[in-house]
Tab-separated table of C-alpha atoms in Angstrom:
chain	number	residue	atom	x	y	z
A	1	UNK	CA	0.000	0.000	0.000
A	2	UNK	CA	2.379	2.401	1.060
A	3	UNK	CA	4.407	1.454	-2.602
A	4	UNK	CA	1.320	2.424	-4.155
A	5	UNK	CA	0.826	5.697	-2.458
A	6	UNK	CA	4.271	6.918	-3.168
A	7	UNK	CA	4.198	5.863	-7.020
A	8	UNK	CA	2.016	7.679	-9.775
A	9	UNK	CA	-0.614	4.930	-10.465
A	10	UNK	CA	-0.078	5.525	-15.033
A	11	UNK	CA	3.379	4.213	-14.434
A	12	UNK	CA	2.457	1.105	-11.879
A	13	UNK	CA	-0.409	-0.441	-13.249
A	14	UNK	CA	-1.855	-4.136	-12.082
A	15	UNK	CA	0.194	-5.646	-14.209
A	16	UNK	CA	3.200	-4.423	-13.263
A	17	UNK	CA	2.722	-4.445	-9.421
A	18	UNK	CA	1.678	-8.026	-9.813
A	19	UNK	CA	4.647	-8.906	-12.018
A	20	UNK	CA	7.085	-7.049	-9.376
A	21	UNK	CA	5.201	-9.663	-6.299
A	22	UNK	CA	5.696	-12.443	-8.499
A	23	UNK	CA	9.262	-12.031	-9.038
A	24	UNK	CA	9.491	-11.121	-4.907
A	25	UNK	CA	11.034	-7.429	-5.821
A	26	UNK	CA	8.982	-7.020	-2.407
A	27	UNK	CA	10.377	-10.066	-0.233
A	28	UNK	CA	12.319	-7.555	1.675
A	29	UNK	CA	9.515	-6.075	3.293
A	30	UNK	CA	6.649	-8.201	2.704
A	31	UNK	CA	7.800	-12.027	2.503
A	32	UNK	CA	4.236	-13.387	1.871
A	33	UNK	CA	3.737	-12.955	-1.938
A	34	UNK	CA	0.276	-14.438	-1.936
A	35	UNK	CA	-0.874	-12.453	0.309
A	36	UNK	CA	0.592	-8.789	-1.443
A	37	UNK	CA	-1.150	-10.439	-4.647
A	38	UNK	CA	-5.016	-10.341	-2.834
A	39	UNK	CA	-4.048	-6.674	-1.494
A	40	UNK	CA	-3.448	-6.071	-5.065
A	41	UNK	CA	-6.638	-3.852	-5.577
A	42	UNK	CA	-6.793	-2.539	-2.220
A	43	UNK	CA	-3.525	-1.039	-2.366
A	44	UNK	CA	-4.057	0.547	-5.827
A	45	UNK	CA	-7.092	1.882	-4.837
A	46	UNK	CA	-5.495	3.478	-1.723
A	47	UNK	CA	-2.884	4.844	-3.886
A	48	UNK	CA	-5.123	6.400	-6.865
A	49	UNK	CA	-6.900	7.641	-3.648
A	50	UNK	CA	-4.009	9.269	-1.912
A	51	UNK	CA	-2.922	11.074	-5.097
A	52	UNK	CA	-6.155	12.265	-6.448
A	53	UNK	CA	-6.179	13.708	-3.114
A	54	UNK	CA	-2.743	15.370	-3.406
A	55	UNK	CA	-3.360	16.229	-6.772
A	56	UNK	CA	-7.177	18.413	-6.193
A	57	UNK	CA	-6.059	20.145	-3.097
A	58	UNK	CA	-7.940	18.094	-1.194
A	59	UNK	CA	-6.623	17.489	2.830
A	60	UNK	CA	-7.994	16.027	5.508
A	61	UNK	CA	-7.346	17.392	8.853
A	62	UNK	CA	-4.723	14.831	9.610
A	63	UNK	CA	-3.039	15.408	5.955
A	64	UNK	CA	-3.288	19.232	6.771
A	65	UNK	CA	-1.170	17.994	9.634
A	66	UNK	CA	1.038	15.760	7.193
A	67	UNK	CA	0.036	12.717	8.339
A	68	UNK	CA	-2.770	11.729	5.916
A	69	UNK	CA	-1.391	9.354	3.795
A	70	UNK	CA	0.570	7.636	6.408
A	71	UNK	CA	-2.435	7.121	8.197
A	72	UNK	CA	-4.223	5.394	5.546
A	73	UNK	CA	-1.181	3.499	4.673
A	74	UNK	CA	-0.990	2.730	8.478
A	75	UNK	CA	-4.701	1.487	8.521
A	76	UNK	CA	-4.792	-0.856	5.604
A	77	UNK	CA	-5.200	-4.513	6.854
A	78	UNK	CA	-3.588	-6.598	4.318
A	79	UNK	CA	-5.513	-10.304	4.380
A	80	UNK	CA	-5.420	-13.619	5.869
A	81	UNK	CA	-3.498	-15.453	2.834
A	82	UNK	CA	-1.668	-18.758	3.189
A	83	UNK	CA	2.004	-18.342	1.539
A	84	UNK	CA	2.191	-19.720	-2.268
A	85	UNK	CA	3.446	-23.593	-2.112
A	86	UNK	CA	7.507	-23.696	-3.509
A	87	UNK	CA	6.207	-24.757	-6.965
A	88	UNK	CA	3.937	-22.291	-7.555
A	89	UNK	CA	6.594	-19.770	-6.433
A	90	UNK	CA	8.965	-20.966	-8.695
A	91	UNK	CA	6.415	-20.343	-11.703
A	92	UNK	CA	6.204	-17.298	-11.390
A	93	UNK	CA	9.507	-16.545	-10.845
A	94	UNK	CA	10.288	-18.284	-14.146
A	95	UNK	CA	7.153	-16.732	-15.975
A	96	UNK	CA	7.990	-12.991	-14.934
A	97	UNK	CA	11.925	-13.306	-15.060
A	98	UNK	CA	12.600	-15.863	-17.239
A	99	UNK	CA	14.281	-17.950	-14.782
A	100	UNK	CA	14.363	-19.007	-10.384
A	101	UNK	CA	15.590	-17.229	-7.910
A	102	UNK	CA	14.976	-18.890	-4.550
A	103	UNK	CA	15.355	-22.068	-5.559
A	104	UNK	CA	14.842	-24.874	-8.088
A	105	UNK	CA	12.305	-27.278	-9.107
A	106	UNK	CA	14.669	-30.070	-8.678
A	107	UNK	CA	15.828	-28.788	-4.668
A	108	UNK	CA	13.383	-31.128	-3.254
A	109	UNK	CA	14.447	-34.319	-5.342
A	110	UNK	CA	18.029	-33.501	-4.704
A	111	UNK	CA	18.895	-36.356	-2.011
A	112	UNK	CA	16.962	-38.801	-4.659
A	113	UNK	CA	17.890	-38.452	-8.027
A	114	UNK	CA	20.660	-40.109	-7.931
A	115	UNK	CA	19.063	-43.427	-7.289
A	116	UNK	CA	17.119	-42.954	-10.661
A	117	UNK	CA	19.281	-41.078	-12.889
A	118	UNK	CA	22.798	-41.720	-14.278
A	119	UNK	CA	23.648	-38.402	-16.079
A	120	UNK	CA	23.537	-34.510	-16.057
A	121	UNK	CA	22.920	-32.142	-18.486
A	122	UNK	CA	26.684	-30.860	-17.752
A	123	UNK	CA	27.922	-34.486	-18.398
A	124	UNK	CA	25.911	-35.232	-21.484
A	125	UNK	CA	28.362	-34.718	-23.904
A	126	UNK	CA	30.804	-37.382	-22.073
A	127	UNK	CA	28.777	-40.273	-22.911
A	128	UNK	CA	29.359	-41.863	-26.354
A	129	UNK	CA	26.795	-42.069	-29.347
A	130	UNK	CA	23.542	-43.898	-28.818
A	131	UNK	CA	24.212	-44.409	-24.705
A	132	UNK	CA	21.012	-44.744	-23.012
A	133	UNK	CA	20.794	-42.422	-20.351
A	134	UNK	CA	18.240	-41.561	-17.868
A	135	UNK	CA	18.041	-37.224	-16.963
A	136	UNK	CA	16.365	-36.248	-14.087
A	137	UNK	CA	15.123	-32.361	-15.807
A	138	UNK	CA	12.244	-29.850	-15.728
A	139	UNK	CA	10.493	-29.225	-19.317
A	140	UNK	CA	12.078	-25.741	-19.455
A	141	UNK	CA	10.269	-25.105	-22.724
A	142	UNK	CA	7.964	-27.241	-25.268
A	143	UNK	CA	7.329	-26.477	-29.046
A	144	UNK	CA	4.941	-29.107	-30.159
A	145	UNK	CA	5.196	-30.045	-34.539
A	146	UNK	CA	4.148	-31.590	-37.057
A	147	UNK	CA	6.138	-34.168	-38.674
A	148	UNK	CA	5.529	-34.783	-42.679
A	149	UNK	CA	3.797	-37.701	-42.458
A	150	UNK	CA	1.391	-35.346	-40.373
A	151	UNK	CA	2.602	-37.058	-37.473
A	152	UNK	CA	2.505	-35.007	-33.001
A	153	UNK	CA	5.843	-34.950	-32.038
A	154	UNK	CA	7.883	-32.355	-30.390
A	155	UNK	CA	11.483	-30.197	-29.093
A	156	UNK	CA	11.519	-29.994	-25.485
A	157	UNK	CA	14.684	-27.940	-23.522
A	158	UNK	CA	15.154	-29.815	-20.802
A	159	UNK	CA	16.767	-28.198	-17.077
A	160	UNK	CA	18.580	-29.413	-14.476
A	161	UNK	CA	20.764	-27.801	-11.883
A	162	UNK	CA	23.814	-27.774	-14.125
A	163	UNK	CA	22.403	-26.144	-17.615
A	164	UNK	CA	20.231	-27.086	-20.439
A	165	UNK	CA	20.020	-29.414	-23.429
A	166	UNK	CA	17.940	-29.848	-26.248
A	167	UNK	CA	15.433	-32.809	-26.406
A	168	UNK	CA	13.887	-34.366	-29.522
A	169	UNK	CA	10.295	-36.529	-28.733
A	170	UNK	CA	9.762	-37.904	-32.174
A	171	UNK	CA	6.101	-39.224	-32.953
A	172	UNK	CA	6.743	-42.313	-31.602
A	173	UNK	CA	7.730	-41.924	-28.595
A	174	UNK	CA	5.480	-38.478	-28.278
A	175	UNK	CA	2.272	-40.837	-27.941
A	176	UNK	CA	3.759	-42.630	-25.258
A	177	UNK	CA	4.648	-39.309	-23.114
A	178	UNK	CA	2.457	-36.927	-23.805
A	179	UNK	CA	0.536	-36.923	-20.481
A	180	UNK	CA	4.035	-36.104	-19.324
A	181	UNK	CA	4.998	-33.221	-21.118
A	182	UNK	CA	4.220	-29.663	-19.623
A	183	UNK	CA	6.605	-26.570	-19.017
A	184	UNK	CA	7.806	-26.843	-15.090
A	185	UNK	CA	7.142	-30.018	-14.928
A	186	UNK	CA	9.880	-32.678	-13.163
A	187	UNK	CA	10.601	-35.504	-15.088
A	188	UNK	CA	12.933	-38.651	-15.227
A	189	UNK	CA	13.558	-38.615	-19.183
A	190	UNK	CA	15.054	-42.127	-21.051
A	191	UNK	CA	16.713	-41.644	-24.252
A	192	UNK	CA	19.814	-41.982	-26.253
A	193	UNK	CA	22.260	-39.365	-26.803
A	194	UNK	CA	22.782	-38.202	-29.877
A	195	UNK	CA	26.410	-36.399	-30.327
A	196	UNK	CA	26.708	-33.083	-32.421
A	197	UNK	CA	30.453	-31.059	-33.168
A	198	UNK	CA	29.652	-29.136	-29.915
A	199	UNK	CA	26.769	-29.905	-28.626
A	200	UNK	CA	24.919	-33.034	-27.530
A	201	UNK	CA	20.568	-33.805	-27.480
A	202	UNK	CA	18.616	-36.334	-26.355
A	203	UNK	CA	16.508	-38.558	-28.486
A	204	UNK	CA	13.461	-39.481	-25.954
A	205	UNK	CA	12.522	-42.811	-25.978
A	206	UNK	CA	10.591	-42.568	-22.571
A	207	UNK	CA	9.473	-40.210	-19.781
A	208	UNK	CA	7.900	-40.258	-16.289
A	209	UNK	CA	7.015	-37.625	-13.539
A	210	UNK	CA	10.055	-37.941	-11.663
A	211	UNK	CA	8.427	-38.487	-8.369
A	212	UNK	CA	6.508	-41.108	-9.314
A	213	UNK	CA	9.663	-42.901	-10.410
A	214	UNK	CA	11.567	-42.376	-7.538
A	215	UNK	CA	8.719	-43.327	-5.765
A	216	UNK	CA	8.549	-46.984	-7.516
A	217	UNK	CA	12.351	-47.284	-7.289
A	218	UNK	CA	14.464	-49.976	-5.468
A	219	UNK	CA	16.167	-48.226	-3.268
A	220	UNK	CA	16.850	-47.304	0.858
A	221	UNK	CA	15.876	-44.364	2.112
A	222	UNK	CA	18.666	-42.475	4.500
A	223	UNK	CA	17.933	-40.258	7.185
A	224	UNK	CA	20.110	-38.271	8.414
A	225	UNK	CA	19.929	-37.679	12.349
A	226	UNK	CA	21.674	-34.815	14.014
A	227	UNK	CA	21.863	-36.632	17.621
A	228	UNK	CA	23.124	-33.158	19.200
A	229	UNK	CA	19.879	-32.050	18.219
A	230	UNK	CA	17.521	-34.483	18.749
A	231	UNK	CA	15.174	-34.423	21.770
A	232	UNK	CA	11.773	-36.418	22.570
A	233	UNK	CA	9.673	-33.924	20.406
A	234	UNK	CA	11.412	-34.415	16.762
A	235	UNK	CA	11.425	-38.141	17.742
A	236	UNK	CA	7.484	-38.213	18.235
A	237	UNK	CA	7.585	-36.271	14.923
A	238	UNK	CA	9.661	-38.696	13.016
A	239	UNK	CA	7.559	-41.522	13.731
A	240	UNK	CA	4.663	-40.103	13.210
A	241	UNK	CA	5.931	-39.313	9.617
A	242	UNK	CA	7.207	-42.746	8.699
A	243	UNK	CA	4.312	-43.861	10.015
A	244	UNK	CA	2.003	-41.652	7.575
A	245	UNK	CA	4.303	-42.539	4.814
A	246	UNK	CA	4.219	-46.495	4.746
A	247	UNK	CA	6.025	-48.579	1.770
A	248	UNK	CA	8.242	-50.901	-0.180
A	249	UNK	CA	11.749	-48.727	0.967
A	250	UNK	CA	13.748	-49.789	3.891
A	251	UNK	CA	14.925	-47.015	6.503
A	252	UNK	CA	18.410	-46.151	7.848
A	253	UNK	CA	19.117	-43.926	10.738
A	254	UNK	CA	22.394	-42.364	9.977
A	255	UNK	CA	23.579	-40.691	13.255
A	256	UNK	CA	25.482	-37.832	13.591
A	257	UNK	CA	27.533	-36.878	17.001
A	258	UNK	CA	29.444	-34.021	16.772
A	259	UNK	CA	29.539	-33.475	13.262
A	260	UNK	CA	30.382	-36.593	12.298
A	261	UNK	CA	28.618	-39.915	11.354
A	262	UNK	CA	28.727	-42.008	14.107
A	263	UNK	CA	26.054	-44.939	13.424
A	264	UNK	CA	23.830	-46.141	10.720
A	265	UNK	CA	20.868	-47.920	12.270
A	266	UNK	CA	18.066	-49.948	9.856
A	267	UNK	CA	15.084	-49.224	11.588
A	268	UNK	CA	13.570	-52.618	9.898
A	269	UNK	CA	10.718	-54.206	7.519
A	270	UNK	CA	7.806	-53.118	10.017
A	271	UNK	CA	9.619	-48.996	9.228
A	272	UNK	CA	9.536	-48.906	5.579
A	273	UNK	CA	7.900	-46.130	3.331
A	274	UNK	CA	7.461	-44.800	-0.020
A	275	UNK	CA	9.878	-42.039	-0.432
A	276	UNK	CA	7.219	-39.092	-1.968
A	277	UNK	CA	8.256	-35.832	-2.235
A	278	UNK	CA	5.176	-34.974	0.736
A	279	UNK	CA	7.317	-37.905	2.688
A	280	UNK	CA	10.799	-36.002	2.039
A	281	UNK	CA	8.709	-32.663	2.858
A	282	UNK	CA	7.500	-34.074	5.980
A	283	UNK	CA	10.694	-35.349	7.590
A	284	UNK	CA	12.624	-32.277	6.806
A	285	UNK	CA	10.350	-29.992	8.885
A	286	UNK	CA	11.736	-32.251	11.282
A	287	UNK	CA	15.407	-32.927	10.426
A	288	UNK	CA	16.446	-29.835	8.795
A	289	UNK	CA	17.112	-29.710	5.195
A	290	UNK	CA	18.940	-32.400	2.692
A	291	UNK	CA	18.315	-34.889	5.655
A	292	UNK	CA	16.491	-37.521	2.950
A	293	UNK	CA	18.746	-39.235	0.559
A	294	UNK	CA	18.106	-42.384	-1.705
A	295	UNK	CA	20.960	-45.023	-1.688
A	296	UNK	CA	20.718	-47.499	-4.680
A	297	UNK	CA	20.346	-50.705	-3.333
């Protein structure tokens, strides 16, 4: 609100202001973007207020005092709003800047995808012609074609953490992923590399929502325990969690004392889960960030 006042309303317009929360050019003093996005009309009609005010003469006896538009600014409630989930975030991020700021797509896979994938985008190029590869990725961009048989099939850039690289879903394959495909979206893509002069693609032969394919994977689930830390409450916490989260994955406890591992416990069949992204969420409140990792088994 108080941007709005200060700021002649022809050169901040909805679009703009709501392009500035999206990108969090207003983090620093309002952290809760969804909720600066619902004050979105209130505060431009404050501010159109304010300066058609200023602009006809106009005071009230607290702005004759100098205090009117601090006042209002003072007295506008902005409303109840629950924060924006990380993915939607990260949207908008990428739709008004053209890339993420506070984080990445990937962030929350990051102590899993290496028990599902066996190549980066940086580390493409180092695998010889035809190698089948699997690339944990985001669809960073999509542009659907024809092909001349009047065929669906399509060039996808794909993103990890590392860079970029060009993806070709001929019309084969495009039938069997196209539920898949969709800008943002996190994906565990198959395919063979295909080796340029400089450059290296993927040819896709396959493609899954990455969560649902570390989800089905064979693999033990790691947790990493700060014992320093840990006290009765996280405990409860923890096993409430793996209890919520039930599966085919087998559980390790690896302890930490001191900053260094001291024990690696396996909690047992009767403590196994299915390592979802809600289950890595979950035990993280707990544990503190990167405490999930995926161990092939």
């Amino acid at each position: 609100a108080d941007f709005c006042e200060r700021v002649e309303g022809r050169k901040v317009n909805r679009k703009v202001l709501e392009s500035l929360i999206k990108s969090g050019a207003f983090d620093s003093i309002h952290p809760n973007r969804a909720q600066a996005m619902v004050a979105v009309d209130g505060a431009l009609e404050l501010g159109a207020k304010s300066q058609r005010d200023r602009e006809s003469g106009q005071l009230s006896i607290f702005g004759a005092m100098g205090d009117g538009a601090a006042s209002m600014v003072a007295d506008f409630v902005m409303p109840e709003t629950p924060e924006w989930k990380e993915a939607e975030r990260l949207r908008f991020e990428k739709e008004t800047l053209g890339f993420y700021i506070t984080g990445h797509p990937l962030s929350k896979f990051a102590g899993a995808i290496g028990a599902v994938s066996n190549v980066t985008t940086r580390r493409l190029r180092e695998k010889a012609q035809d190698s089948v590869v699997k690339l944990a990725a985001v669809i960073a961009a999509q542009r659907d074609r024809t092909s001349k048989k009047g065929d669906k099939m399509a060039t996808l850039t794909l993103e990890d953490q590392e860079g970029t690289v060009e993806a070709v879903v001929f019309p084969k394959a495009y039938e069997k992923v196209r539920h898949v495909l969709g800008e943002d979206v996190p994906v565990l893509v198959e395919g063979k590399v295909e080796l340029g002069e400089e450059t290296a693609r993927l040819i896709v032969d396959g493609m899954v929502p990455l969560a649902d394919a570390i989800e089905s994977t064979a693999a033990t689930v790691v947790l990493r325990v700060d014992g320093d830390r840990l006290d009765a409450t996280k405990f409860a916490g923890l096993s409430a969690v793996l209890s919520a989260h039930q599966g085919p994955a087998p559980v390790f406890l690896r302890l930490v004392l001191g900053g260094r591992p001291a024990a690696e416990i396996d909690l047992g069949a009767e403590r196994r889960v299915s390592p979802t992204p809600a289950f890595t969420d979950a035990v993280e409140e707990i544990l503190g960030h990167a405490s999930v990792e995926l161990r092939k088994h």
